[in-house]
């Protein structure tokens, strides 16, 4: 353990006065991240024999640019004509196609248009949440609510065109629309469209080794903020519980120089930690103050998902009531597709329903484990890192390394209970406290070990897959710095590590 550098280092800047900076505020100066240069979107990836085509693409693109310098910036409905018109002979004919949405796909997902035709798409968002349709030439529908329709004039088609939904994660879920220009010569076919897929998700997450979200940068930043209070208060006595969950979307610092988009319940990730007893009724009002569709899924409730878990529009509210019938530490999360993206951006939390036979402890904490997939500055989670299950930062209670920068204080011989929820969205948490053993481990509804196991057995980790939860109990008998980690150690080294500072 010693050489893992996870042990407590007394944090010098611990209570940094800089805490007045609002957490959501964008950093004042934001050094540019190393992003792929625009030239990275090269048109070369199509076919082996494309060299000549590439040369003519460049020549044609240059010619188009020289003849109409404003062309490459064309955007908005009806403005797509310029970039493409000069390279083919217009037929004078218009092709008109209706496009809808089914699940996370455009229908149809493939359109064939005779080259030289003008293309008009009547796009209707027939899906169950907000979407848009954008094309690489800049024509866009803008964000459409369910049921809304927009006409997109793509102008005279001279080559293939890629369209997609630009909401985070939607393209990666399959929301692409391919326009194939039929009857085009190979060079013309490649020219107007640029022949590339215009990957919005191309700005791959930053290089964790050299980028700004290094463990040092994350820890330094954590030292400047007030850590999220890990103390779990006892459940109050009321049996009818009322809460409002307000969804907002904002920019949040990850380091001094790197921000990310977060989507949150009540402004923080994790959202509120609720606690009650078996039999309590939870009345939740969900308010969507974001810009896209969002929703809620409470694992603590036994309710038909159809109505209460539906996505609601910006400005709408939803009533979600459930009775807590069973004990557990239950995940809640936004369940709007892609769920991995909504959870990775911060839309998760926990509801704790006490088992009826909880023992007495001196201190009680809660740790919600989660993953960060950091992309370019100011962006939501990087979709390709997310899809690859490759987070570049990890957190307990939302902020990497915060309890390493601000150790949690306790006394020797105090009995401690730590509730742990693995919010994921993807990876396992094996919760371990260096220097202790657990005499009690409760996982997913049952005691795995209680008061020491049979034959003198105790435990070393609480193992949780995504969306699992439980608690451990232990009693440190000697003063010192007890690191707690996800013992999947590469994840601890990305931020899932903290310190219990035990004194006599
Ligand atoms: Cu959401």
CSV table of C-alpha atoms and ligand atoms in Angstrom, one decimal:
chain,number,residue,atom,x,y,z
A,1,UNK,CA,0.0,0.0,0.0
A,2,UNK,CA,2.8,2.4,1.0
A,3,UNK,CA,4.1,3.0,-2.5
A,4,UNK,CA,0.7,3.7,-4.0
A,5,UNK,CA,0.8,7.2,-2.6
A,6,UNK,CA,-2.7,6.9,-1.4
A,7,UNK,CA,-1.9,7.5,2.2
A,8,UNK,CA,-2.8,10.6,3.9
A,9,UNK,CA,-0.7,13.6,3.3
A,10,UNK,CA,-1.7,16.4,5.6
A,11,UNK,CA,-3.2,18.9,3.2
A,12,UNK,CA,-1.4,22.2,3.7
A,13,UNK,CA,-3.9,24.3,2.0
A,14,UNK,CA,-6.7,22.4,3.6
A,15,UNK,CA,-9.0,25.1,4.5
A,16,UNK,CA,-8.1,27.4,1.7
A,17,UNK,CA,-9.9,30.8,2.0
A,18,UNK,CA,-10.6,30.5,-1.7
A,19,UNK,CA,-13.8,28.7,-1.0
A,20,UNK,CA,-15.9,31.8,-1.7
A,21,UNK,CA,-15.6,31.1,-5.4
A,22,UNK,CA,-18.9,29.7,-6.4
A,23,UNK,CA,-18.5,26.1,-7.4
A,24,UNK,CA,-20.5,26.6,-10.6
A,25,UNK,CA,-18.5,29.6,-11.8
A,26,UNK,CA,-16.4,29.1,-14.9
A,27,UNK,CA,-12.7,29.7,-14.3
A,28,UNK,CA,-11.5,33.1,-15.2
A,29,UNK,CA,-8.8,32.1,-17.5
A,30,UNK,CA,-9.2,28.9,-19.4
A,31,UNK,CA,-6.0,27.7,-21.1
A,32,UNK,CA,-6.9,25.9,-24.3
A,33,UNK,CA,-6.9,22.2,-24.0
A,34,UNK,CA,-4.9,20.3,-26.6
A,35,UNK,CA,-7.6,19.5,-29.1
A,36,UNK,CA,-7.2,17.8,-32.4
A,37,UNK,CA,-6.6,20.4,-35.0
A,38,UNK,CA,-9.3,20.9,-37.5
A,39,UNK,CA,-7.3,19.2,-40.1
A,40,UNK,CA,-7.8,16.0,-38.1
A,41,UNK,CA,-11.2,15.7,-39.7
A,42,UNK,CA,-9.4,14.7,-42.8
A,43,UNK,CA,-11.5,13.3,-45.7
A,44,UNK,CA,-8.9,10.6,-46.3
A,45,UNK,CA,-10.5,7.8,-44.3
A,46,UNK,CA,-12.8,6.5,-46.9
A,47,UNK,CA,-11.0,4.4,-49.5
A,48,UNK,CA,-7.5,3.5,-50.3
A,49,UNK,CA,-7.4,5.0,-53.7
A,50,UNK,CA,-8.6,8.4,-52.5
A,51,UNK,CA,-5.4,10.4,-53.0
A,52,UNK,CA,-6.4,11.9,-56.3
A,53,UNK,CA,-9.9,12.5,-55.0
A,54,UNK,CA,-8.4,14.3,-52.0
A,55,UNK,CA,-6.4,16.6,-54.2
A,56,UNK,CA,-9.5,17.5,-56.2
A,57,UNK,CA,-11.5,17.9,-53.0
A,58,UNK,CA,-9.0,20.5,-51.8
A,59,UNK,CA,-8.9,22.2,-55.1
A,60,UNK,CA,-12.7,22.2,-55.3
A,61,UNK,CA,-13.1,23.4,-51.8
A,62,UNK,CA,-10.7,26.2,-52.4
A,63,UNK,CA,-12.5,27.1,-55.6
A,64,UNK,CA,-15.8,27.2,-53.8
A,65,UNK,CA,-14.3,29.2,-51.0
A,66,UNK,CA,-12.7,31.7,-53.4
A,67,UNK,CA,-15.9,32.1,-55.3
A,68,UNK,CA,-18.0,32.5,-52.2
A,69,UNK,CA,-15.9,33.2,-49.1
A,70,UNK,CA,-19.0,33.0,-46.8
A,71,UNK,CA,-19.9,29.6,-48.0
A,72,UNK,CA,-18.1,27.5,-45.3
A,73,UNK,CA,-19.9,29.3,-42.6
A,74,UNK,CA,-23.3,28.9,-44.0
A,75,UNK,CA,-25.8,27.8,-41.3
A,76,UNK,CA,-29.4,27.7,-40.6
A,77,UNK,CA,-32.3,26.6,-42.6
A,78,UNK,CA,-32.0,27.5,-46.2
A,79,UNK,CA,-28.4,28.6,-46.0
A,80,UNK,CA,-26.9,25.3,-47.0
A,81,UNK,CA,-27.1,25.9,-50.7
A,82,UNK,CA,-24.1,28.0,-51.2
A,83,UNK,CA,-21.4,25.6,-50.3
A,84,UNK,CA,-22.6,22.9,-52.6
A,85,UNK,CA,-24.3,24.6,-55.5
A,86,UNK,CA,-21.3,25.6,-57.6
A,87,UNK,CA,-19.9,22.1,-58.0
A,88,UNK,CA,-22.8,20.5,-59.8
A,89,UNK,CA,-25.5,21.4,-62.3
A,90,UNK,CA,-28.8,21.8,-60.6
A,91,UNK,CA,-31.5,19.7,-62.0
A,92,UNK,CA,-34.2,22.2,-61.1
A,93,UNK,CA,-36.0,19.3,-59.3
A,94,UNK,CA,-36.7,19.2,-55.5
A,95,UNK,CA,-36.6,16.0,-53.5
A,96,UNK,CA,-38.7,16.2,-50.3
A,97,UNK,CA,-38.4,13.7,-47.5
A,98,UNK,CA,-40.0,13.3,-44.2
A,99,UNK,CA,-37.8,12.2,-41.3
A,100,UNK,CA,-38.9,11.2,-37.8
A,101,UNK,CA,-37.4,9.7,-34.7
A,102,UNK,CA,-37.9,6.3,-33.2
A,103,UNK,CA,-36.1,5.6,-29.9
A,104,UNK,CA,-32.6,6.8,-30.5
A,105,UNK,CA,-32.6,6.7,-34.3
A,106,UNK,CA,-33.8,8.8,-37.2
A,107,UNK,CA,-36.3,7.1,-39.5
A,108,UNK,CA,-35.4,6.8,-42.2
A,109,UNK,CA,-31.7,6.8,-41.3
A,110,UNK,CA,-30.6,6.8,-45.0
A,111,UNK,CA,-31.9,9.0,-47.8
A,112,UNK,CA,-31.0,8.8,-51.5
A,113,UNK,CA,-31.1,12.0,-53.5
A,114,UNK,CA,-30.2,12.4,-57.2
A,115,UNK,CA,-27.2,14.6,-57.4
A,116,UNK,CA,-28.2,18.1,-58.5
A,117,UNK,CA,-31.6,18.0,-56.8
A,118,UNK,CA,-32.5,20.4,-54.1
A,119,UNK,CA,-33.2,18.5,-50.9
A,120,UNK,CA,-35.8,19.5,-48.3
A,121,UNK,CA,-36.3,17.5,-45.2
A,122,UNK,CA,-39.5,17.8,-43.1
A,123,UNK,CA,-38.1,16.8,-39.7
A,124,UNK,CA,-40.6,15.8,-37.0
A,125,UNK,CA,-39.3,14.9,-33.6
A,126,UNK,CA,-41.6,11.9,-33.0
A,127,UNK,CA,-39.3,10.6,-30.2
A,128,UNK,CA,-40.0,10.8,-26.5
A,129,UNK,CA,-37.4,13.5,-25.6
A,130,UNK,CA,-35.8,16.6,-27.2
A,131,UNK,CA,-33.7,16.1,-30.3
A,132,UNK,CA,-32.2,18.1,-33.1
A,133,UNK,CA,-31.0,17.3,-36.6
A,134,UNK,CA,-27.8,19.0,-37.7
A,135,UNK,CA,-25.8,18.6,-40.9
A,136,UNK,CA,-22.1,18.9,-41.5
A,137,UNK,CA,-22.7,21.9,-43.7
A,138,UNK,CA,-24.3,23.8,-40.8
A,139,UNK,CA,-28.0,23.4,-41.6
A,140,UNK,CA,-29.7,22.7,-38.3
A,141,UNK,CA,-33.3,22.3,-37.0
A,142,UNK,CA,-32.4,23.6,-33.6
A,143,UNK,CA,-33.6,21.7,-30.5
A,144,UNK,CA,-37.1,20.4,-31.0
A,145,UNK,CA,-39.6,19.3,-28.4
A,146,UNK,CA,-41.5,16.0,-28.8
A,147,UNK,CA,-44.0,16.6,-31.7
A,148,UNK,CA,-42.4,19.7,-33.1
A,149,UNK,CA,-41.6,19.9,-36.9
A,150,UNK,CA,-39.0,21.9,-38.8
A,151,UNK,CA,-38.3,22.2,-42.5
A,152,UNK,CA,-34.6,21.9,-43.4
A,153,UNK,CA,-33.6,23.2,-46.8
A,154,UNK,CA,-30.3,21.5,-47.7
A,155,UNK,CA,-30.0,23.2,-51.0
A,156,UNK,CA,-28.7,21.6,-54.2
A,157,UNK,CA,-27.0,18.3,-53.3
A,158,UNK,CA,-23.7,17.7,-54.9
A,159,UNK,CA,-22.4,14.9,-52.7
A,160,UNK,CA,-23.1,12.7,-49.7
A,161,UNK,CA,-24.0,14.5,-46.5
A,162,UNK,CA,-24.0,13.4,-42.8
A,163,UNK,CA,-26.6,14.5,-40.4
A,164,UNK,CA,-26.9,13.7,-36.7
A,165,UNK,CA,-28.5,14.7,-33.4
A,166,UNK,CA,-26.1,17.0,-31.5
A,167,UNK,CA,-27.4,16.4,-28.0
A,168,UNK,CA,-24.7,14.8,-25.8
A,169,UNK,CA,-24.4,11.1,-26.5
A,170,UNK,CA,-27.3,10.9,-29.0
A,171,UNK,CA,-25.1,10.6,-32.1
A,172,UNK,CA,-23.1,7.8,-30.4
A,173,UNK,CA,-26.4,6.0,-29.6
A,174,UNK,CA,-27.0,5.9,-33.4
A,175,UNK,CA,-28.8,9.1,-34.2
A,176,UNK,CA,-27.2,9.6,-37.6
A,177,UNK,CA,-28.8,10.4,-40.9
A,178,UNK,CA,-26.9,9.6,-44.1
A,179,UNK,CA,-27.8,11.4,-47.3
A,180,UNK,CA,-26.5,9.6,-50.3
A,181,UNK,CA,-26.1,11.5,-53.5
A,182,UNK,CA,-26.9,9.1,-56.3
A,183,UNK,CA,-25.5,9.5,-59.8
A,184,UNK,CA,-22.6,11.6,-58.6
A,185,UNK,CA,-19.2,11.2,-60.1
A,186,UNK,CA,-16.6,10.0,-57.5
A,187,UNK,CA,-14.9,13.4,-57.2
A,188,UNK,CA,-18.0,15.4,-57.1
A,189,UNK,CA,-19.4,13.0,-54.6
A,190,UNK,CA,-16.6,13.6,-52.2
A,191,UNK,CA,-16.3,17.3,-52.8
A,192,UNK,CA,-19.2,19.2,-51.6
A,193,UNK,CA,-19.7,17.2,-48.5
A,194,UNK,CA,-16.0,17.2,-47.6
A,195,UNK,CA,-16.4,13.4,-47.5
A,196,UNK,CA,-15.9,13.1,-43.8
A,197,UNK,CA,-18.2,12.3,-41.0
A,198,UNK,CA,-17.5,15.5,-39.1
A,199,UNK,CA,-17.3,13.7,-35.8
A,200,UNK,CA,-18.5,15.9,-33.1
A,201,UNK,CA,-17.2,13.4,-30.6
A,202,UNK,CA,-13.8,13.6,-32.1
A,203,UNK,CA,-12.4,15.8,-29.5
A,204,UNK,CA,-11.4,12.8,-27.5
A,205,UNK,CA,-11.1,13.1,-23.7
A,206,UNK,CA,-7.9,14.6,-22.7
A,207,UNK,CA,-4.8,12.7,-22.2
A,208,UNK,CA,-5.0,11.8,-18.5
A,209,UNK,CA,-1.2,11.4,-18.3
A,210,UNK,CA,-0.4,14.9,-19.5
A,211,UNK,CA,-3.6,16.8,-19.6
A,212,UNK,CA,-4.9,19.1,-17.0
A,213,UNK,CA,-6.9,16.6,-15.0
A,214,UNK,CA,-3.9,14.9,-13.4
A,215,UNK,CA,-4.3,13.6,-9.9
A,216,UNK,CA,-2.2,16.5,-8.7
A,217,UNK,CA,-4.4,19.1,-10.5
A,218,UNK,CA,-7.5,17.4,-9.2
A,219,UNK,CA,-6.2,17.3,-5.6
A,220,UNK,CA,-5.0,20.9,-5.8
A,221,UNK,CA,-8.4,22.0,-6.9
A,222,UNK,CA,-10.1,19.9,-4.2
A,223,UNK,CA,-8.0,21.6,-1.6
A,224,UNK,CA,-9.5,25.0,-2.6
A,225,UNK,CA,-13.2,24.0,-2.2
A,226,UNK,CA,-15.4,23.2,0.7
A,227,UNK,CA,-15.8,19.4,0.6
A,228,UNK,CA,-19.3,17.9,0.4
A,229,UNK,CA,-20.3,17.0,4.0
A,230,UNK,CA,-20.0,13.2,4.2
A,231,UNK,CA,-22.0,13.0,7.5
A,232,UNK,CA,-25.2,11.1,7.3
A,233,UNK,CA,-27.8,12.5,9.7
A,234,UNK,CA,-30.3,10.0,11.2
A,235,UNK,CA,-33.7,9.7,9.5
A,236,UNK,CA,-36.3,12.1,10.8
A,237,UNK,CA,-39.5,10.8,12.2
A,238,UNK,CA,-42.1,12.0,9.7
A,239,UNK,CA,-43.7,9.3,7.5
A,240,UNK,CA,-44.9,11.6,4.6
A,241,UNK,CA,-41.8,13.0,3.0
A,242,UNK,CA,-41.9,15.9,0.5
A,243,UNK,CA,-39.1,16.9,-1.7
A,244,UNK,CA,-38.6,19.0,-4.8
A,245,UNK,CA,-35.9,17.9,-7.3
A,246,UNK,CA,-35.0,20.8,-9.6
A,247,UNK,CA,-32.9,19.9,-12.7
A,248,UNK,CA,-30.4,22.5,-13.9
A,249,UNK,CA,-27.5,22.4,-16.3
A,250,UNK,CA,-24.3,24.4,-15.6
A,251,UNK,CA,-20.6,24.6,-15.9
A,252,UNK,CA,-18.5,23.2,-13.0
A,253,UNK,CA,-14.8,23.4,-12.3
A,254,UNK,CA,-12.9,20.1,-12.1
A,255,UNK,CA,-9.5,21.7,-11.8
A,256,UNK,CA,-8.4,25.3,-11.7
A,257,UNK,CA,-8.2,25.3,-15.4
A,258,UNK,CA,-10.7,22.7,-16.6
A,259,UNK,CA,-14.5,22.9,-16.4
A,260,UNK,CA,-17.2,20.4,-17.4
A,261,UNK,CA,-20.9,20.6,-18.1
A,262,UNK,CA,-22.9,19.1,-15.2
A,263,UNK,CA,-26.5,18.2,-15.1
A,264,UNK,CA,-27.8,18.1,-11.6
A,265,UNK,CA,-30.7,17.6,-9.2
A,266,UNK,CA,-30.8,20.6,-6.9
A,267,UNK,CA,-27.5,22.0,-8.2
A,268,UNK,CA,-25.1,19.3,-7.0
A,269,UNK,CA,-23.8,15.9,-7.9
A,270,UNK,CA,-24.7,13.6,-6.2
A,271,UNK,CA,-28.2,15.1,-5.7
A,272,UNK,CA,-29.8,15.1,-2.3
A,273,UNK,CA,-29.3,12.0,-0.1
A,274,UNK,CA,-32.7,11.1,1.3
A,275,UNK,CA,-33.2,8.9,4.4
A,276,UNK,CA,-36.3,7.3,5.9
A,277,UNK,CA,-37.9,4.2,7.3
A,278,UNK,CA,-39.7,1.3,5.9
A,279,UNK,CA,-43.3,2.4,5.2
A,280,UNK,CA,-42.6,6.0,4.6
A,281,UNK,CA,-44.2,7.7,1.6
A,282,UNK,CA,-41.9,9.8,-0.6
A,283,UNK,CA,-43.6,12.6,-2.6
A,284,UNK,CA,-41.1,14.0,-5.1
A,285,UNK,CA,-41.8,16.9,-7.4
A,286,UNK,CA,-39.4,16.9,-10.4
A,287,UNK,CA,-38.9,20.3,-12.0
A,288,UNK,CA,-37.0,20.5,-15.3
A,289,UNK,CA,-35.2,23.8,-15.5
A,290,UNK,CA,-32.7,22.4,-18.0
A,291,UNK,CA,-32.5,22.8,-21.8
A,292,UNK,CA,-33.2,19.2,-22.7
A,293,UNK,CA,-35.4,16.3,-21.6
A,294,UNK,CA,-34.8,14.7,-18.2
A,295,UNK,CA,-36.4,12.2,-15.8
A,296,UNK,CA,-36.1,10.3,-12.6
A,297,UNK,CA,-35.9,6.6,-11.6
A,298,UNK,CA,-36.0,5.8,-7.9
A,299,UNK,CA,-34.8,2.3,-7.2
A,300,UNK,CA,-36.3,2.7,-3.7
A,301,UNK,CA,-39.9,2.5,-5.1
A,302,UNK,CA,-41.9,-0.3,-6.5
A,303,UNK,CA,-43.9,1.6,-9.1
A,304,UNK,CA,-44.7,1.0,-12.8
A,305,UNK,CA,-42.1,3.0,-14.7
A,306,UNK,CA,-44.4,4.1,-17.5
A,307,UNK,CA,-45.7,7.4,-16.1
A,308,UNK,CA,-43.4,8.4,-13.2
A,309,UNK,CA,-40.1,7.7,-15.1
A,310,UNK,CA,-41.1,9.4,-18.3
A,311,UNK,CA,-38.9,12.2,-19.7
A,312,UNK,CA,-40.3,15.7,-19.2
A,313,UNK,CA,-39.6,18.8,-21.2
A,314,UNK,CA,-37.8,21.9,-20.0
A,315,UNK,CA,-40.3,23.9,-17.9
A,316,UNK,CA,-42.4,20.9,-17.0
A,317,UNK,CA,-42.9,19.3,-13.7
A,318,UNK,CA,-43.8,15.7,-12.7
A,319,UNK,CA,-45.1,14.2,-9.5
A,320,UNK,CA,-43.4,10.9,-8.4
A,321,UNK,CA,-44.8,9.2,-5.3
A,322,UNK,CA,-43.6,5.9,-3.9
A,323,UNK,CA,-43.8,4.0,-0.6
A,324,UNK,CA,-40.5,2.7,0.7
A,325,UNK,CA,-41.4,-1.0,1.3
A,326,UNK,CA,-37.9,-2.3,1.8
A,327,UNK,CA,-34.5,-1.4,3.4
A,328,UNK,CA,-31.5,-0.6,1.4
A,329,UNK,CA,-29.3,2.2,0.0
A,330,UNK,CA,-31.1,2.7,-3.2
A,331,UNK,CA,-29.8,4.5,-6.3
A,332,UNK,CA,-31.8,7.2,-8.1
A,333,UNK,CA,-30.9,8.6,-11.4
A,334,UNK,CA,-32.1,10.4,-14.5
A,335,UNK,CA,-33.3,7.7,-16.9
A,336,UNK,CA,-33.4,9.7,-20.1
A,337,UNK,CA,-31.5,8.2,-22.9
A,338,UNK,CA,-28.5,7.8,-23.0
A,339,UNK,CA,-28.7,7.1,-19.3
A,340,UNK,CA,-24.9,6.6,-19.1
A,341,UNK,CA,-24.5,10.2,-20.3
A,342,UNK,CA,-27.1,11.7,-17.9
A,343,UNK,CA,-25.6,9.8,-14.9
A,344,UNK,CA,-22.0,10.6,-15.9
A,345,UNK,CA,-22.9,14.3,-16.1
A,346,UNK,CA,-24.1,14.2,-12.5
A,347,UNK,CA,-27.8,13.0,-12.4
A,348,UNK,CA,-27.6,10.5,-9.5
A,349,UNK,CA,-28.1,10.2,-5.8
A,350,UNK,CA,-29.3,7.8,-3.1
A,351,UNK,CA,-32.3,7.0,-0.9
A,352,UNK,CA,-31.4,5.2,2.4
A,353,UNK,CA,-34.2,3.2,4.0
A,354,UNK,CA,-32.9,1.9,7.3
A,355,UNK,CA,-32.9,-1.8,8.1
A,356,UNK,CA,-35.0,-2.3,11.2
A,357,UNK,CA,-32.1,-3.9,13.1
A,358,UNK,CA,-29.4,-1.3,12.6
A,359,UNK,CA,-26.9,-1.3,15.5
A,360,UNK,CA,-25.7,1.8,17.4
A,361,UNK,CA,-22.7,3.7,16.0
A,362,UNK,CA,-20.8,6.8,17.0
A,363,UNK,CA,-20.4,8.2,13.4
A,364,UNK,CA,-22.2,7.6,10.2
A,365,UNK,CA,-21.1,8.6,6.7
A,366,UNK,CA,-22.3,8.2,3.2
A,367,UNK,CA,-20.0,7.8,0.1
A,368,UNK,CA,-21.5,7.8,-3.4
A,369,UNK,CA,-19.0,6.5,-5.9
A,370,UNK,CA,-19.1,7.9,-9.4
A,371,UNK,CA,-17.1,8.2,-12.6
A,372,UNK,CA,-16.0,11.3,-14.6
A,373,UNK,CA,-15.4,11.1,-18.4
A,374,UNK,CA,-13.7,14.5,-18.9
A,375,UNK,CA,-13.5,15.8,-22.4
A,376,UNK,CA,-12.6,19.2,-23.7
A,377,UNK,CA,-13.1,22.3,-21.5
A,378,UNK,CA,-16.7,23.1,-20.8
A,379,UNK,CA,-18.1,19.9,-22.4
A,380,UNK,CA,-20.3,17.2,-21.0
A,381,UNK,CA,-19.0,13.7,-20.6
A,382,UNK,CA,-16.8,12.5,-23.5
A,383,UNK,CA,-19.0,10.0,-25.3
A,384,UNK,CA,-16.3,7.8,-26.6
A,385,UNK,CA,-14.6,7.5,-23.2
A,386,UNK,CA,-18.0,6.8,-21.7
A,387,UNK,CA,-18.7,4.1,-24.3
A,388,UNK,CA,-15.3,2.5,-23.6
A,389,UNK,CA,-15.9,2.5,-19.8
A,390,UNK,CA,-12.7,4.5,-19.5
A,391,UNK,CA,-13.2,7.3,-17.0
A,392,UNK,CA,-10.3,9.7,-16.5
A,393,UNK,CA,-11.3,10.8,-13.0
A,394,UNK,CA,-13.3,9.1,-10.2
A,395,UNK,CA,-15.0,10.5,-7.2
A,396,UNK,CA,-16.6,9.9,-3.8
A,397,UNK,CA,-19.5,12.4,-3.4
A,398,UNK,CA,-18.9,14.0,-6.7
A,399,UNK,CA,-15.4,15.5,-6.4
A,400,UNK,CA,-12.2,13.6,-7.0
A,401,UNK,CA,-9.7,13.5,-4.1
A,402,UNK,CA,-11.9,15.8,-1.9
A,403,UNK,CA,-11.4,13.8,1.3
A,404,UNK,CA,-7.8,13.3,0.6
A,405,UNK,CA,-7.4,17.1,0.5
A,406,UNK,CA,-9.8,17.4,3.5
A,407,UNK,CA,-9.5,14.3,5.7
A,408,UNK,CA,-12.5,13.3,7.7
A,409,UNK,CA,-11.9,13.6,11.5
A,410,UNK,CA,-12.7,11.0,14.1
A,411,UNK,CA,-11.5,9.6,17.4
A,412,UNK,CA,-10.0,6.3,18.3
A,413,UNK,CA,-12.4,3.6,19.5
A,414,UNK,CA,-15.4,5.2,17.9
A,415,UNK,CA,-17.6,2.9,16.0
A,416,UNK,CA,-18.1,4.0,12.4
A,417,UNK,CA,-20.7,3.1,9.8
A,418,UNK,CA,-20.0,4.0,6.2
A,419,UNK,CA,-22.8,3.7,3.6
A,420,UNK,CA,-21.6,3.2,0.1
A,421,UNK,CA,-23.5,3.6,-3.1
A,422,UNK,CA,-22.0,2.8,-6.5
A,423,UNK,CA,-23.7,5.2,-8.8
A,424,UNK,CA,-21.5,4.2,-11.7
A,425,UNK,CA,-22.6,4.5,-14.4
A,426,UNK,CA,-20.4,1.6,-15.3
A,427,UNK,CA,-17.7,0.4,-13.0
A,428,UNK,CA,-17.4,-1.6,-9.7
A,429,UNK,CA,-16.5,-0.2,-6.4
A,430,UNK,CA,-14.6,-2.4,-3.9
A,431,UNK,CA,-14.6,-0.2,-0.8
A,432,UNK,CA,-11.7,-0.8,1.6
A,433,UNK,CA,-10.3,1.2,4.5
A,434,UNK,CA,-6.6,0.8,4.9
A,435,UNK,CA,-5.6,-0.4,8.4
A,436,UNK,CA,-8.9,-1.8,9.5
A,437,UNK,CA,-11.1,-4.8,9.1
A,438,UNK,CA,-14.9,-4.7,9.0
A,439,UNK,CA,-16.7,-6.7,11.7
A,440,UNK,CA,-20.0,-5.9,9.9
A,441,UNK,CA,-20.7,-5.8,6.1
A,442,UNK,CA,-24.3,-5.3,4.8
A,443,UNK,CA,-24.7,-5.5,1.1
A,444,UNK,CA,-27.8,-5.3,-1.0
A,445,UNK,CA,-30.4,-6.1,1.7
A,446,UNK,CA,-28.5,-8.6,3.9
A,447,UNK,CA,-25.7,-8.9,6.4
A,448,UNK,CA,-22.7,-10.6,4.8
A,449,UNK,CA,-20.9,-10.4,8.1
A,450,UNK,CA,-22.3,-9.3,11.4
A,451,UNK,CA,-20.3,-8.7,14.6
A,452,UNK,CA,-17.5,-10.9,13.1
A,453,UNK,CA,-18.3,-13.9,10.9
A,454,UNK,CA,-18.4,-17.5,11.8
A,455,UNK,CA,-15.1,-19.1,12.8
A,456,UNK,CA,-13.7,-15.6,13.6
A,457,UNK,CA,-14.0,-14.2,10.1
A,458,UNK,CA,-14.0,-10.4,9.3
A,459,UNK,CA,-14.1,-8.5,6.0
A,460,UNK,CA,-11.8,-6.3,4.0
A,461,UNK,CA,-14.0,-4.9,1.2
A,462,UNK,CA,-17.6,-4.1,0.4
A,463,UNK,CA,-17.9,-5.1,-3.2
A,464,UNK,CA,-20.4,-3.3,-5.3
A,465,UNK,CA,-21.3,-3.4,-9.0
A,466,UNK,CA,-22.9,-0.4,-10.7
A,467,UNK,CA,-26.1,0.5,-8.8
A,468,UNK,CA,-25.4,-1.7,-5.8
A,469,UNK,CA,-25.1,-0.4,-2.2
A,470,UNK,CA,-24.5,-1.3,1.3
A,471,UNK,CA,-22.6,-0.4,4.5
A,472,UNK,CA,-19.6,-1.4,6.5
A,473,UNK,CA,-18.8,-0.9,10.2
A,474,UNK,CA,-15.5,-0.7,11.9
A,475,UNK,CA,-13.7,0.7,14.9
A,476,UNK,CA,-10.2,2.2,14.6
A,477,UNK,CA,-8.3,1.6,17.8
A,478,UNK,CA,-5.1,3.5,17.0
A,479,UNK,CA,-4.6,7.1,16.0
A,480,UNK,CA,-3.4,7.6,12.4
A,481,UNK,CA,-4.4,8.3,8.8
A,482,UNK,CA,-6.7,5.6,7.4
A,483,UNK,CA,-7.1,5.9,3.7
A,484,UNK,CA,-10.3,4.7,2.2
A,485,UNK,CA,-10.2,3.6,-1.4
A,486,UNK,CA,-11.8,1.8,-4.2
A,487,UNK,CA,-9.5,-1.1,-4.1
A,488,UNK,CA,-9.8,-1.3,-7.9
A,489,UNK,CA,-6.7,0.8,-7.5
A,490,UNK,CA,-6.3,2.4,-10.8
A,491,UNK,CA,-9.7,4.0,-10.0
A,492,UNK,CA,-8.5,5.1,-6.6
A,493,UNK,CA,-5.5,6.7,-8.3
A,494,UNK,CA,-8.0,8.7,-10.4
A,495,UNK,CA,-9.6,10.2,-7.3
A,496,UNK,CA,-11.6,7.5,-5.4
A,497,UNK,CA,-9.6,7.9,-2.3
A,498,UNK,CA,-10.0,9.8,1.0
A,499,UNK,CA,-8.6,9.7,4.5
A,500,UNK,CA,-10.1,9.1,7.9
A,501,UNK,CA,-7.9,11.1,10.3
A,502,UNK,CA,-8.2,9.3,13.7
A,503,UNK,CA,-6.9,11.0,16.8
A,504,UNK,CA,-6.9,10.0,20.5
B,1,LIG,CU1,-31.2,13.8,-17.5
